[in-house]
Structures are given as C-alpha cells and as structure tokens.
C-alpha angles and dihedrals in degrees: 000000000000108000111266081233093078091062096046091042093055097038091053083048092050146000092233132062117184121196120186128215144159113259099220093055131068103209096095101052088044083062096056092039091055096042089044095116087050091044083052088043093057087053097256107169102171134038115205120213124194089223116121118287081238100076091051094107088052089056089049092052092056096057086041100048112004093250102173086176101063097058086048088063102064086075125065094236088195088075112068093213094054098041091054091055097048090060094042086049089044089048083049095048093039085056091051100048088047082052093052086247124127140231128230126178110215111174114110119268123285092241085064101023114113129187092206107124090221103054093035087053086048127124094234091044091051089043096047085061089046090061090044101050086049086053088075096049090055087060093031113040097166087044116137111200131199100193114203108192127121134319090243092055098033078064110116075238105069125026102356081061095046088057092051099040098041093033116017088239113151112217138180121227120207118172097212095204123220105164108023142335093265094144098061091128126085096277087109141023097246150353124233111202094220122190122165089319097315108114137179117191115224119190116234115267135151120340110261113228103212089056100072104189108249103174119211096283101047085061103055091053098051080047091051090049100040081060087044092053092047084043094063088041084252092140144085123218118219131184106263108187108220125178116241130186085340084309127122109224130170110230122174119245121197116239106212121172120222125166098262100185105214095350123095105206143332131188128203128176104238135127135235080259115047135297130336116178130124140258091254108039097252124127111291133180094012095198088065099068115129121203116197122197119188099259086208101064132081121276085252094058087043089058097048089050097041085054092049106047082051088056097047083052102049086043092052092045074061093061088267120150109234090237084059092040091048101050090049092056101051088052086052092060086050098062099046108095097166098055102022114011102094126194101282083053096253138100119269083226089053096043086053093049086054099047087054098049127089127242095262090040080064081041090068093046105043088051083053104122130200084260089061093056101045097108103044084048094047086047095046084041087061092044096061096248113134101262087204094053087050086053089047085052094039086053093043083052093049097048092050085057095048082050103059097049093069112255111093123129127219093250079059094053095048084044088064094031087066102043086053102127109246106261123222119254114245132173120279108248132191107300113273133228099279101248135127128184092351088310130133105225098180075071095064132080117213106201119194122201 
C-alpha cells in the first residue's frame, strides 16, 4: 500500500490530483479502490472520471437510490473489453459512496465526443475538460478532486495546464502505471507503480531509455493491428514458458510485426476477437498471447525484443509486476554476450534506442547517477543478476551517449574500449550486407584524426 501521507501531501499542495490510467485496464481504478480511506482521509470529496457529461444523472441515481443498473448502462456489455471495464468503474464508484466521496463524470458529451487521437490530444478538447473539471470547484470551492482520466491528458501538458492557464487552478500529476513505466519523464509529478491494488510510490528521476512513452492510444491501435496482421496468417508462433499453479508449462505465443515507433516490442493477451485476461490480473488464456516486434527495426533488434517480451511474460506468470519483470529482463539481455551484446558492448536494442533519441533524450541519460538507479538495482539484486556487471552496462550505455552528442574524448573512447565484454570467436562467413540496428552503415564516414 502507498503511505496515506502521499495523498494528503498532494492534496495540501493542490486541489486537484490527477492520476492517470489506461482505460482498458483495471489496475488503475483497483488502486484507488484499495487506497479510498486514504483518499477520504486526505479530504478528497470528488472523484473525476473521464466518462461522458450525459450519464451524470445515472451516477446521481446510484447514490439516491442505490441503481446499480443504470451505471451498467453506460457500457455496451455485449463488448469484453467494455464490460470488463463497467464492473471495474461500479466497484470504483461503490467504494466512493461507501467513503462519503462523489462521483462526477467530466468528459464532453457523446453528441460532440470524438475517439480520433487527434481531436481527443487537441488544445480545444484539453481545454474543454479543463472547463469541466473547474466546473466542480465553482460549486464546489473547498472541493478536493482526484481526477481519473488517461495517461495522455493526465500529462502536465494537457489538462492539468489548462486549469492552471484558464483558471489559475494548481494541480498534481501522478501517472498510476498499469503496463509498463512508460511515464518515467517529466511529463508528470510522479509515477505510482500500480499492480491489482498493490502501489509503490517512486519518486521521478531520469528518463529510462528502454521505456519509450505509447499513451493509451497509441496502444489500442498497435493492438488492433497486431489482430489485423493474425487475421491475415502474418505471424509466427513461437513456445513462451509461463509458471502455473508452482509449475513450470510451454504455451505458444503468437510474433506479429507492427510498426512500434520508438518503441522495440510489446506483448498483450487478446484474441482475434476481444479481451481475455483474468479477475485478478494473472496470465489467462494462454493461447491468446500476443507477442509485437517493431516492424522497423533490424532483424537483431526484433530478436532481442521478441526474447525479452517472452521473458516479461514468463516473470509476470511468477507474481511479478511488469515493471519488475521488465526490468529483469532488460538486465538478462545484457548479460548475454553470446546471443545480444554486439561489437561496440551494447545491445543492438539499446544502440537503436540511442540513435533515435534526441541530444537532450542522451542528456538525460548520461546525467543518470547510481541514486537513480537504486531501485532497478535493489529489483535485478533480488533476481540473482550480478548488480556490478549491470553498473559496468549502465556506464557503457552512458559513454556511447556521451558519445553521440558530440563531446567524447579519445581517453573516453579507449575507457569504453576496454570495458568492452570479451566477445566469443565464430567462423568468418561470406561478407553481409553492412547494416546495423536498422542502419545503413555504408552511409556513414568514419574520419580518424
């Protein structure tokens, strides 16, 4: 459980706490169910829910009379996913009226909604919540909000600046993460690891590089194109262990490949047909999971994504959380010289990752300090992976920024030179085509001076 002290800390600093989620997922609204006598303690007196202005007057006959019904009819039940996500919103706003907290729907109404990314990431659209969630306050002025909504609006960017812009309204942004730490930059105050109702509060440090930010939408369309792709037999199937019941069992996972952006893989358990995960958050229909590879990246950086996604899952199948299992993960294919650590000691993932980013992006991770680190280290420590070999990568990965962004000496080429891992000897084969990462090396001058 997250100390009581966070809520009362954030709601003394603002009126309004936003936590961010992903709609299609429950974790976020189980953490609030499970924090919601700290939340009262803090003096929260409204919870704001990104659902249509329309289906107000269904909220206010459930505290009236108790109407379960009418809140179920917001969703269409006849869709899984939605379904899912109507009971796990009635359990939410069961847990606040037994708290003494309201509830208040904020998003527009359904006549003028739209789900296009673009129009929902808009200025006008931002700025038309904004106006909403103020609303409360005006009838409301010693309200204390805790505002659930997604992760791409809960961004100090978007809403919580409107509030502040239009209405001088201070707010708190916390990304409450359910898939993966993909928030970790200073788009928010703070991230809550989140898991079934479970949360650890980190404080906001340097950006990882190996957790690309994909907001919410992002996510269902690379879903909806990883199903696409099986439906049209574009995909290869390949054995994922998983742990059931303390017992060790090979399932198949299918290997699609979307175009991912910045990102190098992702997995999911869906069907062709809709979502298939259990209650309580473990591993469910195994023959459903769904394994994504960036389609734009080389066959090396595929590979490495492909291993790692089938370790996350086999980690979480343990009771890890994904941001624990990925982390682990990531530090595995580190440590593999033989099968991912390339001539220049890093990853060809990771290489990729740095080529992509922008100078300030390697800023971040060249400023990066042992502290930042602690609780990666603390979670790899537990997982039996040498903690010293990790440093010795972290600093590789550093240096090779540092690289790139121009200011590296030649005593910081031979350093990393010479902490370069001794690779193993294999045949010379026919040359190949001269490409690394997806880059075209025959494209590049290497100038010695």
């Amino acid at each position: 459980m997250v100390d009581g002290q966070l809520f009362k800390a954030a709601f003394q600093r603002s009126p309004v706490v936003f936590f961010g989620e992903t709609h299609n997922f429950s974790i976020t609204r189980d953490f609030i169910i499970s924090h919601i006598e700290q939340f009262r303690d803090a003096g929260v007196t409204h919870i704001a829910i990104e659902l249509p202005l329309d289906f107000q007057h269904n909220i206010d006959e459930y505290y009236n009379t108790g109407d379960e019904e009418g809140i179920l009819k917001i969703f269409n039940l006849e869709d899984r996913v939605a379904k899912d996500m109507a009971y796990s919103f009635l359990r939410l706003i069961k847990a606040a009226k037994e708290n003494g907290i309201f509830i208040q729907l904020f998003d527009v109404s359904t006549t003028v909604r739209s789900d296009s990314l673009d129009v929902r990431l808009s200025d006008r659209y931002n700025s038309q919540l904004a106006t909403n969630i103020y609303s409360i306050i005006v009838k409301n002025p010693q309200a204390k909000i805790a505002v659930l909504c997604g992760g791409m609006h809960a961004k100090k960017s978007m809403i919580p600046r409107y509030l502040m812009d239009n209405f001088s309204v201070q707010s708190t942004s916390f990304d409450v993460v359910s898939i993966k730490p993909f928030s970790r930059d200073r788009n928010f105050d703070g991230v809550i690891i989140g898991v079934s109702g479970v949360g650890q509060m980190k404080p906001l440090s340097r950006r990882d590089p190996n957790t690309p930010e994909i907001s919410e939408e992002e996510k269902n369309k690379i879903e909806a194109l990883a199903k696409a792709e099986i439906e049209q037999g574009q995909f290869e199937t390949i054995d994922v262990t998983v742990v059931e019941q303390a017992q060790e069992k090979i399932v198949q996972a299918k290997v699609v490949k979307v175009d991912l952006g910045k990102a190098g893989g992702d997995h999911f358990n869906r069907s062709a047909e809709g979502t298939r995960l259990s209650a309580d958050g473990s591993v469910a229909d195994q023959q459903d999971i769904i394994i994504v590879v960036n389609s734009q990246t080389s066959k090396e950086v595929q590979e490495e994504a492909k291993y790692h996604e089938a370790r996350e899952i086999y980690l979480m199948s343990q009771d890890k959380s994904q941001h624990e299992a990925h982390v682990i993960a990531s530090a595995e294919t580190r440590q593999d010289d033989k099968r991912f650590i390339k001539q220049d000691g890093l990853t060809a993932y990771d290489m990729w990752q740095l080529i992509n980013m922008t100078a300030e992006e390697r800023q971040a991770i060249i400023e990066e300090t042992e502290a930042d680190r602690e609780w990666q280290h603390n979670v790899i420590r537990d997982a039996g992976i040498n903690v010293d070999e990790a440093k010795e990568y972290e600093a590789r990965l550093r240096q090779m920024a540092q690289n790139m962004n121009g200011d590296a000496t030649i005593e910081d080429m031979e350093k990393l030179a010479s902490t370069r891992p001794a690779l193993p000897t294999v045949a010379v084969s026919p040359p190949a085509p001269q490409t690394y990462a997806g880059i075209d090396l025959s494209r590049i001058q290497i100038t010695i001076i």
